[in-house]
Amino acid sequence: MAKFRDWITGTQVWKSIVRHGYPDTRTNRMLTILSNFFLHVHPVTVNERYIRVRHSWCMGGISFLLYIILVVTGILLMFYYRPTIEFAYQDIKDLHFSVAYGDILRNMHRWAGHAMVFTVAAHMAIVFYTGAYKPPREFNWVVGVLLLFLTLFLSFTGYLLPWDQLSYWAVTVGTSMIKAFPLLGSEGPFSRLDGESDIGFLFVGGRTIGQSTLLRFYVLHVAFLPFLISVVMLVHFWRVRKDGKLTKKL
Amino acid sequence: MEEEITGTPFEDLPDEAKVGVEEDEVTTFPHLVYKEFLCALAVLILFILLSVFFRAPLEEMADPSLTPNPSKAPWYFVGLQELLVYFDPWIAGVMIPLLIIVGLMLIPYLDTNPDGVEEYTFRKRKLAIITFTVGLALWFILIAIGYYMRGLHWQLYWPWESREMVKNSAEGLRSLPLYGGIVFLSIYFGLGIYLPARLKRGLLEEVGRARYVILMLLFLLMAGVVIKIVLRLTLNVKYILTTPWFNI
């Protein structure tokens, strides 16, 4: 077995992919992180205290994992879902009752979405309680708050898509508040705009929620917001590294 | 197994290999990577099980002519919906969420206390932790009340009360007259900003003038939400300030 292993790891193919020796020495362990595209977001060494589960509760990492689960299940759901008031609800029903594993697919997207709202909030609370936002990492906290906002917005736009009573009226409640925006909303203080030119109309695409709302929320949910949150997330991760203090003892 | 994962212990390395290495510094691989891997595995298993055993909710098809009573926002916004009982929509649905986001973003720039980094400590930063915890608790308490205790016409129902029973919201609500509201708010914000700086010597110099005013303003606004809720529940106050353009 050991001979077979040595032969495999000695081939030109293996060496062209894994560009370091067996990671049992400090050098090779550092190379493991440095020479792997996916691992190199990490620093090569970390302070032992900060990687204890009881320090971070893995909440930032879990939020990211849930985001990946949501992207994967979300893309698969897009194969079956049509954002029209004629088909949307029926397509969700089909997912539950006739698409193979469609039930599990939708359930996972739903539960992971709810869970992500919770884990992002929990991550924020933990970062607060460990004082990890303090200099020099102030700005990354701001980026993090932006990510919390984008997470809520993503969840909210996704909420409408099943087009059932629950989603329709929940989004009605949510969007009705936008009309109360001071100056910009038709029902807010100091309003000069009517119901067909205010910020609520822009957001919903009509006086009430309808086909245009469904399409708007769909495009926001599957293209615009995922793109935006991905970019902001990269900034967030990059700054975790660049702002430093992960290795040094304080 | 354990030896195989950890390999050569750091202490056994030759001294020249230890130069510039902090005492409690460990290599990310495997010490952090294996934790991330196990954590990811556990979360994936959990969500597969959840998805197999718990079906996502799906009600009847959307019907714009059939309004459910009560209609509830998604759970994370129910706290704001609950605030609609106490504030007009432009405050509960716009100003309060905006202030929460801006206030959260400002935290690192307002908190000048350098202590308590990368450790759980209450002693070193009492005020910051109390304030944040109260805000966080408020958010989730409002969600819990809105989600579990609001029934027909957004009336309060205890868990043992029938949700079929119709409750009346006709209570004698009253508002402060205009001058009363102006006096109340002036005293509240004026004294709220003036007194702490006056009573605690050196506070203003320590924190800085601009930072102090923003800090106290946000603090008073957050406390104001609670005060308005209490005034409404005890003294039936509808508005503190009534003007032709807006009410608070």
Short mmCIF file of C-alpha atoms in Angstrom, two decimals:
data_model
loop_
_atom_site.label_atom_id
_atom_site.label_comp_id
_atom_site.label_asym_id
_atom_site.label_seq_id
_atom_site.Cartn_x
_atom_site.Cartn_y
_atom_site.Cartn_z
CA MET A 1 0.00 0.00 0.00
CA ALA A 2 2.78 2.40 0.96
CA LYS A 3 4.56 1.41 -2.26
CA PHE A 4 1.44 2.16 -4.28
CA ARG A 5 1.09 5.53 -2.56
CA ASP A 6 4.69 6.39 -3.30
CA TRP A 7 4.21 5.44 -6.93
CA ILE A 8 1.05 7.59 -7.27
CA THR A 9 2.60 10.62 -5.61
CA GLY A 10 5.73 10.18 -7.71
CA THR A 11 4.02 10.40 -11.10
CA GLN A 12 4.35 13.46 -13.30
CA VAL A 13 0.55 13.95 -13.26
CA TRP A 14 0.36 14.02 -9.45
CA LYS A 15 3.34 16.33 -9.14
CA SER A 16 1.86 18.73 -11.68
CA ILE A 17 -1.31 19.05 -9.56
CA VAL A 18 -0.08 18.79 -5.96
CA ARG A 19 2.97 20.98 -5.82
CA HIS A 20 4.26 20.08 -2.38
CA GLY A 21 5.36 17.06 -0.41
CA TYR A 22 3.36 15.20 2.21
CA PRO A 23 2.23 17.87 4.71
CA ASP A 24 3.95 16.52 7.82
CA THR A 25 6.59 19.24 8.00
CA ARG A 26 6.11 22.92 8.67
CA THR A 27 7.34 23.88 5.19
CA ASN A 28 5.06 21.47 3.38
CA ARG A 29 2.09 22.53 5.49
CA MET A 30 2.66 26.14 4.57
CA LEU A 31 3.01 25.11 0.91
CA THR A 32 -0.30 23.22 1.18
CA ILE A 33 -2.04 26.52 1.87
CA LEU A 34 0.04 28.60 -0.53
CA SER A 35 -0.14 26.34 -3.56
CA ASN A 36 -3.88 25.63 -3.42
CA PHE A 37 -6.19 28.16 -5.00
CA PHE A 38 -9.08 27.43 -2.64
CA LEU A 39 -7.02 27.25 0.53
CA HIS A 40 -4.93 30.34 -0.11
CA VAL A 41 -7.61 32.67 1.28
CA HIS A 42 -6.19 31.48 4.60
CA PRO A 43 -3.04 32.85 6.16
CA VAL A 44 -0.38 30.11 6.34
CA THR A 45 -0.28 30.31 10.11
CA VAL A 46 -2.90 31.38 12.64
CA ASN A 47 -3.05 32.08 16.33
CA GLU A 48 -4.19 28.93 18.09
CA ARG A 49 -6.63 30.89 20.28
CA TYR A 50 -8.60 32.39 17.40
CA ILE A 51 -9.38 29.10 15.69
CA ARG A 52 -11.00 27.49 18.70
CA VAL A 53 -14.61 26.61 17.96
CA ARG A 54 -15.65 28.35 21.17
CA HIS A 55 -14.08 31.57 19.95
CA SER A 56 -15.88 32.14 16.63
CA TRP A 57 -18.50 29.36 16.73
CA CYS A 58 -17.66 29.00 13.02
CA MET A 59 -20.47 31.44 12.24
CA GLY A 60 -18.73 33.36 9.46
CA GLY A 61 -17.67 30.13 7.77
CA ILE A 62 -21.12 28.58 8.16
CA SER A 63 -22.70 31.69 6.62
CA PHE A 64 -20.41 31.29 3.60
CA LEU A 65 -21.15 27.57 3.35
CA LEU A 66 -24.89 28.28 3.46
CA TYR A 67 -24.37 30.84 0.70
CA ILE A 68 -22.70 28.14 -1.42
CA ILE A 69 -25.58 25.72 -0.68
CA LEU A 70 -28.00 28.47 -1.72
CA VAL A 71 -26.16 29.16 -4.98
CA VAL A 72 -26.07 25.47 -5.90
CA THR A 73 -29.70 24.69 -4.98
CA GLY A 74 -30.79 28.04 -6.43
CA ILE A 75 -29.25 27.35 -9.83
CA LEU A 76 -30.89 23.91 -9.88
CA LEU A 77 -34.25 25.45 -8.95
CA MET A 78 -33.93 27.86 -11.88
CA PHE A 79 -34.19 24.90 -14.26
CA TYR A 80 -37.77 24.33 -13.08
CA TYR A 81 -39.11 27.75 -12.15
CA ARG A 82 -40.74 30.35 -14.41
CA PRO A 83 -41.26 33.83 -12.90
CA THR A 84 -44.77 34.49 -14.23
CA ILE A 85 -47.94 34.70 -12.18
CA GLU A 86 -49.37 32.05 -14.50
CA PHE A 87 -46.71 29.39 -13.87
CA ALA A 88 -44.72 30.30 -10.75
CA TYR A 89 -46.99 28.65 -8.19
CA GLN A 90 -47.57 25.59 -10.38
CA ASP A 91 -43.81 25.16 -10.87
CA ILE A 92 -43.29 25.12 -7.10
CA LYS A 93 -46.07 22.54 -6.76
CA ASP A 94 -44.36 20.46 -9.46
CA LEU A 95 -41.09 20.69 -7.56
CA HIS A 96 -42.81 19.22 -4.53
CA PHE A 97 -44.80 16.51 -6.25
CA SER A 98 -43.38 15.53 -9.63
CA VAL A 99 -39.73 16.59 -10.02
CA ALA A 100 -37.30 13.91 -8.79
CA TYR A 101 -35.79 15.19 -5.52
CA GLY A 102 -37.39 18.58 -6.26
CA ASP A 103 -38.96 18.52 -2.83
CA ILE A 104 -35.57 18.21 -1.11
CA LEU A 105 -34.12 20.84 -3.41
CA ARG A 106 -36.69 23.48 -2.54
CA ASN A 107 -36.72 22.60 1.16
CA MET A 108 -32.95 22.95 1.34
CA HIS A 109 -33.01 26.32 -0.41
CA ARG A 110 -35.71 27.53 1.96
CA TRP A 111 -34.14 26.33 5.21
CA ALA A 112 -30.63 27.39 4.21
CA GLY A 113 -31.99 30.85 3.33
CA HIS A 114 -33.64 31.30 6.71
CA ALA A 115 -30.58 29.88 8.45
CA MET A 116 -28.24 32.25 6.61
CA VAL A 117 -30.14 35.29 7.91
CA PHE A 118 -29.68 33.89 11.39
CA THR A 119 -26.00 32.88 11.06
CA VAL A 120 -24.99 36.22 9.53
CA ALA A 121 -26.65 38.01 12.46
CA ALA A 122 -24.98 35.59 14.89
CA HIS A 123 -21.61 36.18 13.21
CA MET A 124 -22.12 39.91 13.69
CA ALA A 125 -22.97 39.47 17.37
CA ILE A 126 -19.92 37.26 17.95
CA VAL A 127 -17.63 39.74 16.20
CA PHE A 128 -19.08 42.42 18.45
CA TYR A 129 -18.67 40.44 21.67
CA THR A 130 -15.06 39.56 20.83
CA GLY A 131 -14.30 43.21 20.01
CA ALA A 132 -12.97 42.08 16.65
CA TYR A 133 -14.20 45.24 14.89
CA LYS A 134 -11.70 47.43 16.70
CA PRO A 135 -8.78 49.07 14.85
CA PRO A 136 -7.43 48.23 12.33
CA ARG A 137 -10.51 46.28 11.28
CA GLU A 138 -13.19 49.02 11.49
CA PHE A 139 -13.90 49.11 7.78
CA ASN A 140 -14.40 45.37 7.46
CA TRP A 141 -17.16 45.62 10.07
CA VAL A 142 -18.84 48.20 7.82
CA VAL A 143 -18.52 45.81 4.87
CA GLY A 144 -20.01 43.12 7.11
CA VAL A 145 -23.05 45.26 7.97
CA LEU A 146 -23.50 45.78 4.22
CA LEU A 147 -23.43 41.98 3.78
CA LEU A 148 -26.11 41.61 6.48
CA PHE A 149 -28.28 44.12 4.61
CA LEU A 150 -27.73 42.31 1.28
CA THR A 151 -28.55 38.97 2.94
CA LEU A 152 -31.87 40.35 4.22
CA PHE A 153 -32.63 41.87 0.83
CA LEU A 154 -31.82 38.58 -0.95
CA SER A 155 -34.04 36.66 1.43
CA PHE A 156 -36.85 39.18 1.03
CA THR A 157 -36.79 39.12 -2.80
CA GLY A 158 -36.76 35.33 -2.73
CA TYR A 159 -39.75 35.32 -0.39
CA LEU A 160 -42.12 36.45 -3.15
CA LEU A 161 -41.13 33.88 -5.77
CA PRO A 162 -43.36 30.90 -4.72
CA TRP A 163 -46.33 33.21 -5.39
CA ASP A 164 -48.54 31.72 -2.68
CA GLN A 165 -50.66 33.57 -0.13
CA LEU A 166 -47.82 33.58 2.39
CA SER A 167 -45.31 35.19 0.05
CA TYR A 168 -47.74 37.58 -1.63
CA TRP A 169 -49.00 39.17 1.60
CA ALA A 170 -45.68 39.12 3.43
CA VAL A 171 -44.14 41.08 0.57
CA THR A 172 -47.19 43.37 0.46
CA VAL A 173 -46.58 44.21 4.13
CA GLY A 174 -42.87 44.72 3.52
CA THR A 175 -43.14 46.87 0.41
CA SER A 176 -45.99 49.01 1.76
CA MET A 177 -43.48 50.54 4.16
CA ILE A 178 -41.39 51.83 1.26
CA LYS A 179 -44.28 54.07 0.19
CA ALA A 180 -43.88 55.85 3.53
CA PHE A 181 -40.35 56.99 2.67
CA PRO A 182 -40.04 60.72 3.49
CA LEU A 183 -39.94 62.86 0.32
CA LEU A 184 -39.57 59.88 -2.03
CA GLY A 185 -42.71 57.88 -1.15
CA SER A 186 -46.28 58.85 -1.96
CA GLU A 187 -47.52 58.26 1.59
CA GLY A 188 -44.52 59.60 3.48
CA PRO A 189 -44.04 63.03 5.09
CA PHE A 190 -43.33 65.95 2.71
CA SER A 191 -44.41 63.87 -0.26
CA ARG A 192 -44.84 65.58 -3.61
CA LEU A 193 -45.12 62.37 -5.62
CA ASP A 194 -48.20 60.32 -6.47
CA GLY A 195 -48.54 56.55 -6.29
CA GLU A 196 -47.32 56.09 -9.86
CA SER A 197 -44.05 57.96 -9.68
CA ASP A 198 -42.77 57.31 -6.17
CA ILE A 199 -40.09 54.97 -4.86
CA GLY A 200 -42.67 52.31 -4.03
CA PHE A 201 -43.76 52.17 -7.67
CA LEU A 202 -40.14 51.89 -8.76
CA PHE A 203 -39.55 49.00 -6.40
CA VAL A 204 -42.76 47.08 -7.04
CA GLY A 205 -43.35 48.03 -10.67
CA GLY A 206 -47.01 48.87 -10.10
CA ARG A 207 -49.51 50.14 -7.59
CA THR A 208 -49.87 46.65 -6.14
CA ILE A 209 -47.78 43.53 -6.35
CA GLY A 210 -48.17 41.80 -9.69
CA GLN A 211 -46.35 40.38 -12.70
CA SER A 212 -43.79 43.20 -12.83
CA THR A 213 -43.00 42.75 -9.14
CA LEU A 214 -42.45 39.03 -9.61
CA LEU A 215 -40.09 39.63 -12.51
CA ARG A 216 -38.24 42.44 -10.71
CA PHE A 217 -37.78 40.38 -7.56
CA TYR A 218 -36.71 37.36 -9.64
CA VAL A 219 -34.02 39.28 -11.49
CA LEU A 220 -32.83 40.89 -8.26
CA HIS A 221 -32.85 37.51 -6.51
CA VAL A 222 -31.07 35.37 -9.11
CA ALA A 223 -28.73 37.82 -10.83
CA PHE A 224 -28.24 41.32 -9.46
CA LEU A 225 -28.04 40.66 -5.71
CA PRO A 226 -26.03 37.40 -5.88
CA PHE A 227 -23.48 39.20 -8.07
CA LEU A 228 -23.34 42.16 -5.71
CA ILE A 229 -23.09 40.10 -2.53
CA SER A 230 -20.35 37.93 -4.10
CA VAL A 231 -18.23 40.98 -4.85
CA VAL A 232 -18.76 42.45 -1.37
CA MET A 233 -18.02 39.04 0.15
CA LEU A 234 -14.68 38.87 -1.70
CA VAL A 235 -13.81 42.31 -0.34
CA HIS A 236 -14.80 41.09 3.15
CA PHE A 237 -12.58 37.98 2.96
CA TRP A 238 -9.69 39.84 1.37
CA ARG A 239 -9.75 42.44 4.12
CA VAL A 240 -9.81 39.79 6.85
CA ARG A 241 -6.38 38.86 5.52
CA LYS A 242 -5.11 42.36 4.75
CA ASP A 243 -6.23 43.93 8.02
CA GLY A 244 -4.20 41.24 9.73
CA LYS A 245 -3.91 40.39 13.42
CA LEU A 246 -4.92 36.77 12.81
CA THR A 247 -1.45 35.49 13.60
CA LYS A 248 0.03 37.96 16.03
CA LYS A 249 -0.57 37.65 19.71
CA LEU A 250 -2.26 40.79 20.95
CA MET B 1 -4.17 8.70 14.23
CA GLU B 2 -3.46 11.82 16.24
CA GLU B 3 0.29 11.64 15.53
CA GLU B 4 -0.33 11.24 11.85
CA ILE B 5 -2.40 14.44 11.69
CA THR B 6 -0.21 16.66 13.78
CA GLY B 7 3.12 15.43 12.36
CA THR B 8 6.30 16.91 13.81
CA PRO B 9 5.33 18.83 16.95
CA PHE B 10 6.44 22.44 16.85
CA GLU B 11 8.49 22.03 20.02
CA ASP B 12 10.57 19.30 18.38
CA LEU B 13 11.61 21.50 15.49
CA PRO B 14 15.22 22.72 15.46
CA ASP B 15 15.61 26.17 17.03
CA GLU B 16 16.56 27.83 13.74
CA ALA B 17 13.13 26.89 12.37
CA LYS B 18 11.41 28.73 15.21
CA VAL B 19 12.85 32.16 14.49
CA GLY B 20 10.10 34.78 14.09
CA VAL B 21 7.36 32.34 15.02
CA GLU B 22 4.97 33.37 17.78
CA GLU B 23 4.50 31.01 20.67
CA ASP B 24 0.84 30.08 20.07
CA GLU B 25 1.08 30.29 16.29
CA VAL B 26 0.10 27.09 14.45
CA THR B 27 0.03 26.17 10.77
CA THR B 28 -3.37 26.68 9.18
CA PHE B 29 -3.06 23.24 7.60
CA PRO B 30 -4.15 21.03 9.25
CA HIS B 31 -5.15 22.85 12.46
CA LEU B 32 -7.78 25.15 10.97
CA VAL B 33 -8.55 23.30 7.74
CA TYR B 34 -9.68 20.10 9.48
CA LYS B 35 -12.05 22.08 11.71
CA GLU B 36 -13.54 23.83 8.69
CA PHE B 37 -13.91 20.50 6.93
CA LEU B 38 -15.68 18.82 9.87
CA CYS B 39 -17.89 21.85 10.40
CA ALA B 40 -18.90 21.92 6.73
CA LEU B 41 -19.64 18.20 6.85
CA ALA B 42 -21.86 18.61 9.94
CA VAL B 43 -23.77 21.54 8.44
CA LEU B 44 -24.33 19.68 5.15
CA ILE B 45 -25.63 16.60 6.97
CA LEU B 46 -27.89 18.77 9.13
CA PHE B 47 -29.42 20.52 6.13
CA ILE B 48 -29.88 17.30 4.16
CA LEU B 49 -31.76 15.85 7.15
CA LEU B 50 -33.80 19.04 7.58
CA SER B 51 -34.74 19.01 3.91
CA VAL B 52 -35.75 15.37 3.95
CA PHE B 53 -37.94 15.62 7.03
CA PHE B 54 -39.33 19.18 7.02
CA ARG B 55 -41.26 20.52 4.08
CA ALA B 56 -40.95 24.23 3.22
CA PRO B 57 -44.26 26.04 3.71
CA LEU B 58 -46.50 26.52 0.67
CA GLU B 59 -50.00 27.91 1.02
CA GLU B 60 -52.77 28.43 -1.54
CA MET B 61 -51.90 30.31 -4.70
CA ALA B 62 -51.60 34.09 -4.26
CA ASP B 63 -54.99 35.82 -4.39
CA PRO B 64 -54.87 39.65 -4.32
CA SER B 65 -58.59 39.75 -3.40
CA LEU B 66 -58.22 37.58 -0.31
CA THR B 67 -56.25 39.37 2.43
CA PRO B 68 -55.27 37.08 5.30
CA ASN B 69 -55.89 38.50 8.76
CA PRO B 70 -53.32 39.20 10.05
CA SER B 71 -50.77 39.45 7.21
CA LYS B 72 -47.27 39.01 8.51
CA ALA B 73 -43.93 40.05 7.00
CA PRO B 74 -41.04 37.53 6.77
CA TRP B 75 -39.91 36.70 10.31
CA TYR B 76 -36.80 38.93 10.30
CA PHE B 77 -38.97 41.97 9.48
CA VAL B 78 -41.81 41.16 11.91
CA GLY B 79 -40.06 43.26 14.57
CA LEU B 80 -40.40 46.33 12.34
CA GLN B 81 -44.02 45.40 11.62
CA GLU B 82 -44.63 45.16 15.36
CA LEU B 83 -43.27 48.71 15.72
CA LEU B 84 -46.11 49.90 13.44
CA VAL B 85 -48.31 49.64 16.53
CA TYR B 86 -46.27 52.40 18.14
CA PHE B 87 -44.98 54.45 15.21
CA ASP B 88 -46.15 55.68 11.82
CA PRO B 89 -44.83 53.69 8.83
CA TRP B 90 -42.23 56.29 7.87
CA ILE B 91 -40.59 55.80 11.27
CA ALA B 92 -41.11 52.07 11.82
CA GLY B 93 -40.47 51.02 8.23
CA VAL B 94 -37.93 53.57 7.03
CA MET B 95 -36.20 55.68 9.67
CA ILE B 96 -35.66 52.96 12.28
CA PRO B 97 -34.15 50.41 9.83
CA LEU B 98 -31.98 53.15 8.31
CA LEU B 99 -30.79 54.22 11.75
CA ILE B 100 -30.07 50.62 12.71
CA ILE B 101 -27.91 50.09 9.62
CA VAL B 102 -26.10 53.41 9.95
CA GLY B 103 -25.72 52.96 13.70
CA LEU B 104 -24.26 49.47 13.29
CA MET B 105 -21.81 50.72 10.65
CA LEU B 106 -20.67 53.51 12.97
CA ILE B 107 -19.95 51.24 15.96
CA PRO B 108 -16.18 50.86 15.31
CA TYR B 109 -15.78 54.62 14.89
CA LEU B 110 -17.78 55.52 18.01
CA ASP B 111 -16.32 52.93 20.36
CA THR B 112 -12.91 54.32 21.30
CA ASN B 113 -12.25 51.78 24.02
CA PRO B 114 -9.15 49.82 22.87
CA ASP B 115 -9.68 46.96 25.35
CA GLY B 116 -11.26 43.57 24.91
CA VAL B 117 -10.00 42.63 21.44
CA GLU B 118 -10.31 38.92 20.50
CA GLU B 119 -11.62 37.89 23.89
CA TYR B 120 -14.97 37.51 25.55
CA THR B 121 -14.98 40.08 28.32
CA PHE B 122 -17.70 42.02 30.06
CA ARG B 123 -15.57 43.81 32.64
CA LYS B 124 -13.44 45.76 30.16
CA ARG B 125 -16.29 47.14 28.05
CA LYS B 126 -19.50 47.11 30.10
CA LEU B 127 -21.37 49.98 28.44
CA ALA B 128 -20.74 48.79 24.87
CA ILE B 129 -21.85 45.26 25.65
CA ILE B 130 -24.97 46.33 27.57
CA THR B 131 -26.05 48.69 24.78
CA PHE B 132 -25.49 46.16 21.99
CA THR B 133 -27.20 43.37 23.93
CA VAL B 134 -30.25 45.52 24.71
CA GLY B 135 -30.56 46.44 21.02
CA LEU B 136 -30.17 42.85 19.88
CA ALA B 137 -32.65 41.61 22.50
CA LEU B 138 -35.14 44.31 21.52
CA TRP B 139 -34.98 43.22 17.88
CA PHE B 140 -35.69 39.57 18.76
CA ILE B 141 -38.29 40.32 21.47
CA LEU B 142 -40.26 42.43 18.99
CA ILE B 143 -40.00 39.61 16.45
CA ALA B 144 -41.23 37.09 19.03
CA ILE B 145 -44.20 39.27 20.03
CA GLY B 146 -45.12 40.02 16.43
CA TYR B 147 -44.70 36.45 15.25
CA TYR B 148 -46.26 34.49 18.11
CA MET B 149 -48.60 36.88 19.93
CA ARG B 150 -50.33 38.94 17.25
CA GLY B 151 -53.68 37.68 15.95
CA LEU B 152 -56.70 39.18 14.19
CA HIS B 153 -56.22 42.87 13.31
CA TRP B 154 -52.75 42.68 14.91
CA GLN B 155 -54.26 42.47 18.40
CA LEU B 156 -52.31 40.90 21.25
CA TYR B 157 -53.26 37.28 21.97
CA TRP B 158 -51.76 35.28 24.81
CA PRO B 159 -50.82 31.71 23.89
CA TRP B 160 -53.83 30.33 25.80
CA GLU B 161 -56.35 32.64 24.14
CA SER B 162 -58.39 31.55 21.15
CA ARG B 163 -57.30 33.19 17.92
CA GLU B 164 -60.94 33.06 16.73
CA MET B 165 -62.03 35.60 19.34
CA VAL B 166 -62.28 39.11 17.89
CA LYS B 167 -60.67 41.79 20.03
CA ASN B 168 -61.45 45.47 19.93
CA SER B 169 -58.73 48.03 19.46
CA ALA B 170 -61.00 50.91 20.48
CA GLU B 171 -59.01 52.39 23.32
CA GLY B 172 -58.86 56.05 24.12
CA LEU B 173 -55.56 57.06 22.56
CA ARG B 174 -54.44 60.62 23.03
CA SER B 175 -51.58 62.74 21.76
CA LEU B 176 -49.54 65.48 23.33
CA PRO B 177 -50.38 69.00 22.12
CA LEU B 178 -47.80 70.58 19.79
CA TYR B 179 -46.10 72.69 22.45
CA GLY B 180 -46.05 69.71 24.84
CA GLY B 181 -44.33 67.58 22.22
CA ILE B 182 -41.73 70.23 21.45
CA VAL B 183 -40.99 70.72 25.15
CA PHE B 184 -40.82 66.97 25.77
CA LEU B 185 -38.45 66.26 22.87
CA SER B 186 -36.27 69.32 23.60
CA ILE B 187 -35.84 68.30 27.20
CA TYR B 188 -35.25 64.66 26.29
CA PHE B 189 -32.57 65.29 23.67
CA GLY B 190 -31.18 68.46 25.28
CA LEU B 191 -30.70 67.02 28.74
CA GLY B 192 -29.78 63.61 27.31
CA ILE B 193 -26.84 65.12 25.47
CA TYR B 194 -25.93 67.78 28.06
CA LEU B 195 -26.15 65.86 31.34
CA PRO B 196 -23.73 62.94 30.82
CA ALA B 197 -21.01 65.31 29.58
CA ARG B 198 -21.66 67.55 32.55
CA LEU B 199 -21.83 64.82 35.18
CA LYS B 200 -18.87 62.74 34.06
CA ARG B 201 -15.80 64.93 34.07
CA GLY B 202 -13.43 64.44 31.16
CA LEU B 203 -15.90 62.38 29.10
CA LEU B 204 -16.18 64.97 26.35
CA GLU B 205 -12.43 65.39 26.02
CA GLU B 206 -11.88 61.66 26.11
CA VAL B 207 -14.37 60.78 23.38
CA GLY B 208 -14.26 63.94 21.27
CA ARG B 209 -17.08 66.43 20.69
CA ALA B 210 -18.49 65.21 17.36
CA ARG B 211 -18.21 61.56 18.33
CA TYR B 212 -19.91 62.25 21.67
CA VAL B 213 -22.90 64.00 20.10
CA ILE B 214 -23.45 61.26 17.48
CA LEU B 215 -23.05 58.57 20.14
CA MET B 216 -25.57 60.17 22.50
CA LEU B 217 -28.00 60.90 19.67
CA LEU B 218 -28.05 57.27 18.55
CA PHE B 219 -28.25 56.13 22.16
CA LEU B 220 -31.21 58.46 22.88
CA LEU B 221 -32.98 57.43 19.67
CA MET B 222 -32.70 53.76 20.62
CA ALA B 223 -33.90 54.45 24.16
CA GLY B 224 -36.63 56.64 22.65
CA VAL B 225 -38.12 53.64 20.86
CA VAL B 226 -38.48 51.87 24.19
CA ILE B 227 -39.81 55.02 25.90
CA LYS B 228 -42.47 55.51 23.23
CA ILE B 229 -43.57 51.87 23.59
CA VAL B 230 -43.85 52.29 27.37
CA LEU B 231 -45.73 55.61 27.05
CA ARG B 232 -48.17 54.00 24.65
CA LEU B 233 -48.77 50.94 26.83
CA THR B 234 -49.11 52.80 30.13
CA LEU B 235 -50.52 56.25 29.27
CA ASN B 236 -52.16 55.51 25.89
CA VAL B 237 -50.00 58.11 24.14
CA LYS B 238 -50.48 57.95 20.37
CA TYR B 239 -48.14 60.75 19.30
CA ILE B 240 -45.56 62.69 21.27
CA LEU B 241 -45.24 65.33 18.57
CA THR B 242 -48.13 66.25 16.28
CA THR B 243 -47.46 68.52 13.31
CA PRO B 244 -49.41 69.10 10.09
CA TRP B 245 -46.70 67.26 8.11
CA PHE B 246 -45.69 64.36 10.29
CA ASN B 247 -46.30 62.81 13.69
CA ILE B 248 -43.85 61.17 16.06
#
